[in-house]
Tab-separated table of N, CA, C and O in Angstrom:
chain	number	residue	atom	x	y	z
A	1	UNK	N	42.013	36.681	-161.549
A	1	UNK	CA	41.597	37.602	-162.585
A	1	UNK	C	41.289	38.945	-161.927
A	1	UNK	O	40.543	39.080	-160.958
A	2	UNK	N	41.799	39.710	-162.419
A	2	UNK	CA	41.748	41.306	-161.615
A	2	UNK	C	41.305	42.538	-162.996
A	2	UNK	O	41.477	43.750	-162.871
A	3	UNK	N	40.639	41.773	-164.435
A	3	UNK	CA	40.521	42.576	-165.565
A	3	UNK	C	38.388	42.114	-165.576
A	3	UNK	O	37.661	41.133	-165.415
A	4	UNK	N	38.262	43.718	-165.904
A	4	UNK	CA	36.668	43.087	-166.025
A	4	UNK	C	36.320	42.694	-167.057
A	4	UNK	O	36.773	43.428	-167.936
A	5	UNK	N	35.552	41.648	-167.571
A	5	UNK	CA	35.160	41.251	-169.029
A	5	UNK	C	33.726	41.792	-169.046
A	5	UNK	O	32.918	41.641	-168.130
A	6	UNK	N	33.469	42.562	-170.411
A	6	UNK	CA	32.076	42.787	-170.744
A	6	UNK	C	31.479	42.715	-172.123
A	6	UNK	O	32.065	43.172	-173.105
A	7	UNK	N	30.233	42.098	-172.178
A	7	UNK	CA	29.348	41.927	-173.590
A	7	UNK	C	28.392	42.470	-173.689
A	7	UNK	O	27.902	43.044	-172.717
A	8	UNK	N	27.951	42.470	-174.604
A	8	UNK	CA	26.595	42.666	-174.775
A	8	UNK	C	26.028	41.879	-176.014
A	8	UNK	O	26.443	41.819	-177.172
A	9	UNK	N	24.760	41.194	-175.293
A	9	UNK	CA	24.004	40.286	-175.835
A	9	UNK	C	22.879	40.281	-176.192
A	9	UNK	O	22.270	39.518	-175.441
A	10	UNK	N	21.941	40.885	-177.244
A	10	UNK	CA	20.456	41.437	-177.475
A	10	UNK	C	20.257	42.498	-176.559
A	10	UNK	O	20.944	43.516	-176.476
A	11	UNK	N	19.568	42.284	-176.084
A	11	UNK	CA	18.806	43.437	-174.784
A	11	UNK	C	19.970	43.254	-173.262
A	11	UNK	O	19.934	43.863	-172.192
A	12	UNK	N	20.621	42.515	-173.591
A	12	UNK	CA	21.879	42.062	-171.812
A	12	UNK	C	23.138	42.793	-171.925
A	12	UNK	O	23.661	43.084	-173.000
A	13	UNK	N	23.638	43.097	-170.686
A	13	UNK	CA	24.680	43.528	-170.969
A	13	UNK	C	25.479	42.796	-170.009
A	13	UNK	O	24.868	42.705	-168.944
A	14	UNK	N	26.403	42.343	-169.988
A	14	UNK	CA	26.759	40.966	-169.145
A	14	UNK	C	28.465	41.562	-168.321
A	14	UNK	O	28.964	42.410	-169.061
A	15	UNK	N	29.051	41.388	-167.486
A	15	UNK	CA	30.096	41.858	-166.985
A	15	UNK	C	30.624	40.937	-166.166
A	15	UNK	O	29.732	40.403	-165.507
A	16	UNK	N	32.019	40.398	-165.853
A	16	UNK	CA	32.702	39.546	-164.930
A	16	UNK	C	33.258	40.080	-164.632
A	16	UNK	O	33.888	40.754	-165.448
A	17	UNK	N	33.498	40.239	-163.248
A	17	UNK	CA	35.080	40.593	-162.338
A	17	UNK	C	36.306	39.564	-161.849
A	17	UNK	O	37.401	39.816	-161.346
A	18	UNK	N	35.640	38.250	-162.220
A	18	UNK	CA	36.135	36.940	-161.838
A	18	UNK	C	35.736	36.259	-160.679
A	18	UNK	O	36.007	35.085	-160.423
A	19	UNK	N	34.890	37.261	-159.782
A	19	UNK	CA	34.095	36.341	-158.717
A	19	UNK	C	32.806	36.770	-159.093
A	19	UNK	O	32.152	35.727	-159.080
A	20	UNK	N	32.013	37.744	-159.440
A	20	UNK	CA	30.573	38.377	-159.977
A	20	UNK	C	30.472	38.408	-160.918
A	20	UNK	O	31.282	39.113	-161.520
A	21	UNK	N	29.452	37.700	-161.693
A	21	UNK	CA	28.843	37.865	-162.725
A	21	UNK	C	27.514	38.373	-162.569
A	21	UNK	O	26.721	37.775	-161.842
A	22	UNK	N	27.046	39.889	-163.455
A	22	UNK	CA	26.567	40.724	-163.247
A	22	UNK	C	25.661	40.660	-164.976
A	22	UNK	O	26.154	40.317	-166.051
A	23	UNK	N	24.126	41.160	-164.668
A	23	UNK	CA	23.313	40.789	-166.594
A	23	UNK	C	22.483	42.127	-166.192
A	23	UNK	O	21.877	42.246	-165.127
A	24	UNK	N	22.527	42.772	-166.857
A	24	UNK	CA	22.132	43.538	-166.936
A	24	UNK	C	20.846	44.153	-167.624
A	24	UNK	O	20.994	45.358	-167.421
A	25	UNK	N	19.991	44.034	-168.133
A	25	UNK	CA	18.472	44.050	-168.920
A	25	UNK	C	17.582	44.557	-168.204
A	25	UNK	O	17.679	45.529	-167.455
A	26	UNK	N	16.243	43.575	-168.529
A	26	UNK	CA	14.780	43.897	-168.080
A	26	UNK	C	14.874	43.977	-166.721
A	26	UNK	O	14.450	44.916	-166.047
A	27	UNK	N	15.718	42.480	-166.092
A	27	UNK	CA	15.304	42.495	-164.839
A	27	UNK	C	17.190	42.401	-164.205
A	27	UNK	O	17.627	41.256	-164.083
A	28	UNK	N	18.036	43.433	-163.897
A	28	UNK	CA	19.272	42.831	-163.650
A	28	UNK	C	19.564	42.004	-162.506
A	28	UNK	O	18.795	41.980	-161.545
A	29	UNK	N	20.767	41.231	-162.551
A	29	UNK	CA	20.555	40.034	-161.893
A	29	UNK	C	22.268	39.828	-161.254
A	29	UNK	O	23.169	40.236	-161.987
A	30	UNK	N	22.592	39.281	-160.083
A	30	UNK	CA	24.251	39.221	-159.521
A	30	UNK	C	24.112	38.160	-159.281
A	30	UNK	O	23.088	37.760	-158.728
A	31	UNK	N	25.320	37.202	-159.698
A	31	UNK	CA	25.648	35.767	-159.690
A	31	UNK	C	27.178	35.870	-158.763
A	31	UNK	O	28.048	36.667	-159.112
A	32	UNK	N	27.411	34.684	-157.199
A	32	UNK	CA	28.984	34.995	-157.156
A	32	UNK	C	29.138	33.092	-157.895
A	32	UNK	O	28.551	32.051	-158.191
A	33	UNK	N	30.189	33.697	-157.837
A	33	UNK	CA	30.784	31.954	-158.293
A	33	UNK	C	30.626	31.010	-157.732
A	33	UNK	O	30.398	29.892	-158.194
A	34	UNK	N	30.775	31.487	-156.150
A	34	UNK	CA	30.675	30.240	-155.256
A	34	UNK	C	28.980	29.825	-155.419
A	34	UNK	O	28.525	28.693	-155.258
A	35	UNK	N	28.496	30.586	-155.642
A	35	UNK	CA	27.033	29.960	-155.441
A	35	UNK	C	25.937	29.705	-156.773
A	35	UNK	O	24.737	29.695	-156.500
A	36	UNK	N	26.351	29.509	-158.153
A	36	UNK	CA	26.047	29.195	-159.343
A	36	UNK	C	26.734	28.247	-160.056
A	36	UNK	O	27.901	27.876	-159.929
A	37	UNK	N	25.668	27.807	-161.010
A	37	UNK	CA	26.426	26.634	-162.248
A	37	UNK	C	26.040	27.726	-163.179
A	37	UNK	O	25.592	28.864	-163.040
A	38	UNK	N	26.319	27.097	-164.011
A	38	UNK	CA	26.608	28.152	-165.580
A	38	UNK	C	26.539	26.908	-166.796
A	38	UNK	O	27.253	25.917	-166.638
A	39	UNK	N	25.733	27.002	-167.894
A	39	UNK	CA	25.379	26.128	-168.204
A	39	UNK	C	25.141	26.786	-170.075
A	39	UNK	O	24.302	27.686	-170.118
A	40	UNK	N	25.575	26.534	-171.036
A	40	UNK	CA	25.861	27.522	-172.454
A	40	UNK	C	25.375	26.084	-173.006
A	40	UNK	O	25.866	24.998	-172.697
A	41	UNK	N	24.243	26.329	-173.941
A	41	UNK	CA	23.600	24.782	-174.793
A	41	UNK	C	24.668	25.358	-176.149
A	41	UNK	O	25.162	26.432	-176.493
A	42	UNK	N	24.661	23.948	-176.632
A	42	UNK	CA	25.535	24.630	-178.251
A	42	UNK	C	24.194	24.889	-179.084
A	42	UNK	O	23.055	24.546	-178.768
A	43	UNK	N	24.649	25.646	-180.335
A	43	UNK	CA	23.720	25.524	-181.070
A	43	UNK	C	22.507	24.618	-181.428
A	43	UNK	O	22.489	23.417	-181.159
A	44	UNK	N	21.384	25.348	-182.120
A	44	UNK	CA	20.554	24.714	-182.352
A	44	UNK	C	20.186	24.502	-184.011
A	44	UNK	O	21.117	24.798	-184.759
A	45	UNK	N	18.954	24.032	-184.652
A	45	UNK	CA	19.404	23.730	-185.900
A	45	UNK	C	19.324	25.164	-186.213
A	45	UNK	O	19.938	25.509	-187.224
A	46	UNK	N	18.742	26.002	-185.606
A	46	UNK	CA	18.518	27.722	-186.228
A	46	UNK	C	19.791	28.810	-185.913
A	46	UNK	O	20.014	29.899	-186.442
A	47	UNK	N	20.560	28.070	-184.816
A	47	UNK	CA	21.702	28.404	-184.802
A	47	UNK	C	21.666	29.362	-182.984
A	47	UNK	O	22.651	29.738	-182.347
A	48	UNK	N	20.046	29.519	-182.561
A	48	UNK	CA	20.233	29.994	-181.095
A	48	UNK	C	20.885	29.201	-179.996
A	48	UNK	O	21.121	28.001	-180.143
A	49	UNK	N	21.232	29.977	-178.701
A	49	UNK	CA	22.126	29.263	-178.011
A	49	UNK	C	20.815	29.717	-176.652
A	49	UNK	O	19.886	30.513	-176.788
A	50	UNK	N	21.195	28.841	-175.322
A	50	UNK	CA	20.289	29.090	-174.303
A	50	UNK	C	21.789	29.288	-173.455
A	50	UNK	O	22.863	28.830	-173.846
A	51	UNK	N	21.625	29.905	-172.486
A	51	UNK	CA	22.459	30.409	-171.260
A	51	UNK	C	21.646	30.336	-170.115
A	51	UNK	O	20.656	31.049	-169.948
A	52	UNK	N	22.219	29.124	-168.990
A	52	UNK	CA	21.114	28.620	-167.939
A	52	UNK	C	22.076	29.031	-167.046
A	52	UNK	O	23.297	28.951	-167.180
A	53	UNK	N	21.294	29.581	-165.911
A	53	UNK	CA	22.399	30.024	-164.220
A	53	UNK	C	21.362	29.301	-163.437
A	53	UNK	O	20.145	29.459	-163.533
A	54	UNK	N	21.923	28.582	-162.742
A	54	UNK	CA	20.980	27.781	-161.549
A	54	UNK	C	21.849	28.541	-160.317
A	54	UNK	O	23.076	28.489	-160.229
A	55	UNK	N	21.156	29.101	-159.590
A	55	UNK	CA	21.789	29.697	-158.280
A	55	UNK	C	21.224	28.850	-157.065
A	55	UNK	O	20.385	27.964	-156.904
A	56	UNK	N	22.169	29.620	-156.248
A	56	UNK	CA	22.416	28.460	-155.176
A	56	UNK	C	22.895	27.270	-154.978
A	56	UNK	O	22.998	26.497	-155.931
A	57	UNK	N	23.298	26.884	-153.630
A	57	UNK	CA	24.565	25.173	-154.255
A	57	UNK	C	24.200	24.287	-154.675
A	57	UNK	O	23.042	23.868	-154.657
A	58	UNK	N	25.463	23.655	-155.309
A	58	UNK	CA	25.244	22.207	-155.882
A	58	UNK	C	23.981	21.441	-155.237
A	58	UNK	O	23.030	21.119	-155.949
A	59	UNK	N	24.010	21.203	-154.046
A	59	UNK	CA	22.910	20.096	-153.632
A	59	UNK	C	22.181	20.927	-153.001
A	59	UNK	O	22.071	20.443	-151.875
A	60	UNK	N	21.399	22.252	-153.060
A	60	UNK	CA	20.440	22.387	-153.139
A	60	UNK	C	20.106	23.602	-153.748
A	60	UNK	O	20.402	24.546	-153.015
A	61	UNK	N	19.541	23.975	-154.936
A	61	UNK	CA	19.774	24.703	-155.949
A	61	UNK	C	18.431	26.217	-155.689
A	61	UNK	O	17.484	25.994	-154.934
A	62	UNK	N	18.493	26.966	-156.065
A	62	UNK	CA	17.460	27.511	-155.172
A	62	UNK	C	16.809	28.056	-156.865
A	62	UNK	O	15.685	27.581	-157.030
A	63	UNK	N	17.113	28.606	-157.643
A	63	UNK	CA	16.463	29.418	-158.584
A	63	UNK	C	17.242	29.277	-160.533
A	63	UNK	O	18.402	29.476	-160.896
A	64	UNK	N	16.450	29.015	-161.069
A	64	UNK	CA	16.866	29.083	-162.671
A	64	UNK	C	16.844	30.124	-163.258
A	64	UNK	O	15.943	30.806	-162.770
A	65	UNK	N	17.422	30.723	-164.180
A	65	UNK	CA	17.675	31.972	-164.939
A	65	UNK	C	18.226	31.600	-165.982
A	65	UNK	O	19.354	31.112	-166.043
A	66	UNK	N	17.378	31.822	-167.022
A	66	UNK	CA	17.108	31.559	-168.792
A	66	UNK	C	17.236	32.876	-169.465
A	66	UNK	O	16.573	33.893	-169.264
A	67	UNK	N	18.433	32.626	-170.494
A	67	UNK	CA	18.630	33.872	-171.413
A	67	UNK	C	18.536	33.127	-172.814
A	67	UNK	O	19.050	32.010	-172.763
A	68	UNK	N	17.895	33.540	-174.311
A	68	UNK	CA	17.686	33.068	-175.045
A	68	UNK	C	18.166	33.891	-176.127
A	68	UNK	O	17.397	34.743	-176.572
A	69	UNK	N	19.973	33.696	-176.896
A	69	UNK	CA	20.254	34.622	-178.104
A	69	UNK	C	19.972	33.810	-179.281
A	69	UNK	O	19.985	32.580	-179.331
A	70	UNK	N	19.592	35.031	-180.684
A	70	UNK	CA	19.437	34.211	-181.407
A	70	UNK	C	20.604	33.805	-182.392
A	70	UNK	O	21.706	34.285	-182.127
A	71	UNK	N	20.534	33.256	-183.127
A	71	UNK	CA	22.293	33.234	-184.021
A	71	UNK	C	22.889	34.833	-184.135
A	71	UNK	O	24.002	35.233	-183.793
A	72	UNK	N	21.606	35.712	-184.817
A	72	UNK	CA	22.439	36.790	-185.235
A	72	UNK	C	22.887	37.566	-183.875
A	72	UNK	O	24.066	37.886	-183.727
A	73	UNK	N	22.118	37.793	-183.104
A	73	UNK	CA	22.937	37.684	-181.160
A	73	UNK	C	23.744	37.449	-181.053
A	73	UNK	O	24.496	38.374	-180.748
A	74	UNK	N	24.253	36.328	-181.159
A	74	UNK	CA	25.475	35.556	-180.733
A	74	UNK	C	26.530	35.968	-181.516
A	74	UNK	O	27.602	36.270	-180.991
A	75	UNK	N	26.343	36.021	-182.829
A	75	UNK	CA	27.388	36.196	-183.513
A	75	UNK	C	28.076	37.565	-183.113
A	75	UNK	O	29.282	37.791	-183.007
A	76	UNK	N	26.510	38.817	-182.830
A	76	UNK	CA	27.197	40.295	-182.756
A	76	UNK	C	28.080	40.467	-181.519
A	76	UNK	O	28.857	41.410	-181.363
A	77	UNK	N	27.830	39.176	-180.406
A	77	UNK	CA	27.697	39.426	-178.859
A	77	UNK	C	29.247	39.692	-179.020
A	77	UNK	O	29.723	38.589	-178.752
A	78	UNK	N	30.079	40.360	-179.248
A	78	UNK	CA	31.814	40.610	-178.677
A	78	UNK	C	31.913	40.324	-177.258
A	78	UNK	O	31.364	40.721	-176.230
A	79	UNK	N	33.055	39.267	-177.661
A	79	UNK	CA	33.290	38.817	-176.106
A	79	UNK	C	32.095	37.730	-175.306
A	79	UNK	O	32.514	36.814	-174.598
A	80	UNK	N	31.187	37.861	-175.428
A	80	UNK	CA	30.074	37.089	-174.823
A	80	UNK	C	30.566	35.517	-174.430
A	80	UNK	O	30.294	34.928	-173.384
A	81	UNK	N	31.404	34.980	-175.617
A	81	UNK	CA	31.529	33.055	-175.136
A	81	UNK	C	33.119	33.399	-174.518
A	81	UNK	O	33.515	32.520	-173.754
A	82	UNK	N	34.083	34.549	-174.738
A	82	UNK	CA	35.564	34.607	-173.680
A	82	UNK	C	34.223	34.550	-172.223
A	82	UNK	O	33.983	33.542	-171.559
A	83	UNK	N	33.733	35.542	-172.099
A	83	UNK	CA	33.152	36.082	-170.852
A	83	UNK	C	32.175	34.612	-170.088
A	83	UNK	O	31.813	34.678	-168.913
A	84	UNK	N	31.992	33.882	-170.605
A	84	UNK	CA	31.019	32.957	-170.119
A	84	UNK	C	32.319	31.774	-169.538
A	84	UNK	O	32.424	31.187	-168.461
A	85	UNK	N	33.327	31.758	-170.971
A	85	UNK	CA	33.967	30.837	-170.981
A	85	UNK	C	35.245	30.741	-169.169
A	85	UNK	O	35.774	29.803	-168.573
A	86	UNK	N	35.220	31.972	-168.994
A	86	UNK	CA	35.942	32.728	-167.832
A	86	UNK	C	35.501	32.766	-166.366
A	86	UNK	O	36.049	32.932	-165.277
A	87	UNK	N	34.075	32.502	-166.895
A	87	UNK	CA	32.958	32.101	-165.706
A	87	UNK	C	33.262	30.686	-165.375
A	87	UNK	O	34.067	30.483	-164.466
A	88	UNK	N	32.683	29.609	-166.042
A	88	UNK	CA	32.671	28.401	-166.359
A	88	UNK	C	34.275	28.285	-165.205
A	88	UNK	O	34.366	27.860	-164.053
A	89	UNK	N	35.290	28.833	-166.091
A	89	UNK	CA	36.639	28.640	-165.483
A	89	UNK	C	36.573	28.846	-164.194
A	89	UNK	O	36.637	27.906	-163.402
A	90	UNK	N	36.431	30.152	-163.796
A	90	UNK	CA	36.091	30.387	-162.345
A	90	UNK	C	35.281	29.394	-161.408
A	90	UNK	O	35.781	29.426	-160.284
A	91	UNK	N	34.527	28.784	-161.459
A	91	UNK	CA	33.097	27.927	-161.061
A	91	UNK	C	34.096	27.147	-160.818
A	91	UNK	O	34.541	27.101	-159.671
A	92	UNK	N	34.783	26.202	-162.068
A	92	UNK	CA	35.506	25.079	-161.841
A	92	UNK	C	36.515	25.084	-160.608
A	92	UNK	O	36.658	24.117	-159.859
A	93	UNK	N	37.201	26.299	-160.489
A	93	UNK	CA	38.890	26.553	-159.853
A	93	UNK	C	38.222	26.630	-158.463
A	93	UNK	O	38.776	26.047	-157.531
A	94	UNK	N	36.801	27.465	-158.203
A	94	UNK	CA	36.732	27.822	-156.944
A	94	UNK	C	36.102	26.242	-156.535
A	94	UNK	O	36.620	25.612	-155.613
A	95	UNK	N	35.102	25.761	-157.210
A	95	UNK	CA	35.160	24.049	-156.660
A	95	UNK	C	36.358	23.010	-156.333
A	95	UNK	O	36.383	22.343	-155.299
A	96	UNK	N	37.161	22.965	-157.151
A	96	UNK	CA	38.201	22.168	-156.968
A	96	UNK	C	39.176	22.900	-155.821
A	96	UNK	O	39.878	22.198	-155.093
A	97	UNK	N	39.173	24.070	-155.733
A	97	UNK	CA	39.759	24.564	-154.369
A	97	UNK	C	38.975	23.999	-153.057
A	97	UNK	O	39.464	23.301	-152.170
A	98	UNK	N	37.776	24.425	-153.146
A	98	UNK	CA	36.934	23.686	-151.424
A	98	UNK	C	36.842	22.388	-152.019
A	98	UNK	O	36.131	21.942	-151.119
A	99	UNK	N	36.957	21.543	-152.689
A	99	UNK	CA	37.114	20.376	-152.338
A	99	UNK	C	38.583	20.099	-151.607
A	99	UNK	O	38.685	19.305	-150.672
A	100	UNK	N	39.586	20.767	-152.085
A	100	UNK	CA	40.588	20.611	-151.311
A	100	UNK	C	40.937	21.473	-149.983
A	100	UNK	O	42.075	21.474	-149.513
A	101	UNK	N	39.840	22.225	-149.404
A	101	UNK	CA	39.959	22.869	-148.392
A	101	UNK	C	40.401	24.213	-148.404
A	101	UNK	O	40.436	24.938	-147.410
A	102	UNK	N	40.779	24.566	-149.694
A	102	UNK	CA	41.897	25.721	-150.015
A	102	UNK	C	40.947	26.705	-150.704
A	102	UNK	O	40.032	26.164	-151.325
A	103	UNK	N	40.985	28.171	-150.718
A	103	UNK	CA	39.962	28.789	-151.277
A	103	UNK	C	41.309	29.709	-151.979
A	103	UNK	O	42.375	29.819	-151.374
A	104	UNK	N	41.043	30.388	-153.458
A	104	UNK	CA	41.903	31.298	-153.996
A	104	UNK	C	42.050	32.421	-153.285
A	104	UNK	O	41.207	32.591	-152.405
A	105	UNK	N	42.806	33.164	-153.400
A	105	UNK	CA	43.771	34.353	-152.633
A	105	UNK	C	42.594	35.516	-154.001
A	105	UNK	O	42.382	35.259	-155.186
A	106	UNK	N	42.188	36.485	-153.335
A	106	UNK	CA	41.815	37.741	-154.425
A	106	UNK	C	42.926	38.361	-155.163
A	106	UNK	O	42.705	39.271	-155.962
């Protein structure tokens, strides 16, 4: 991926390059792929969604980061679930690459 994706989500403004994921708000915050899970709850009965980043690796996780939209959030967020959904993708491709020893080409 060589196109940047960007949203904005309540008070966040969220951006992917395909290896950085970048939030932008109160407190801004840089995620790389190799070193986060990414974690989107589905709805709730009110219709909010939670967005969890656990940083640092799989087996030993160092820090949590909680974003909380509410339905009408979500709905305005353009782009927000491509942009997460692109993450998620990324996370997966760059794991299944070092499990096979092989890391993607930029």
């Amino acid at each position: 991926m060589t196109d940047e994706i960007t949203a904005r989500a309540g008070r966040e403004f969220y951006t992917f390059d395909g290896r950085i994921l970048e939030i932008f708000g109160g407190y801004p915050k840089r995620f790389h792929i190799r070193n986060m899970a990414l974690r989107v709850t589905p709805p709730d009965r009110k219709g909010r969604r939670t967005i969890e980043i656990i940083a640092g690796p799989p087996e030993a996780p160092a820090s949590k980061h909680t974003w909380h939209h509410s339905a009408e959030e979500w709905q305005q967020a353009q782009d927000l679930e491509t942009l997460l959904e692109a993450v998620q993708t990324a996370i997966a491709s760059t794991r299944d690459h070092e499990a096979q020893g092989r890391f993607p080409q930029p």
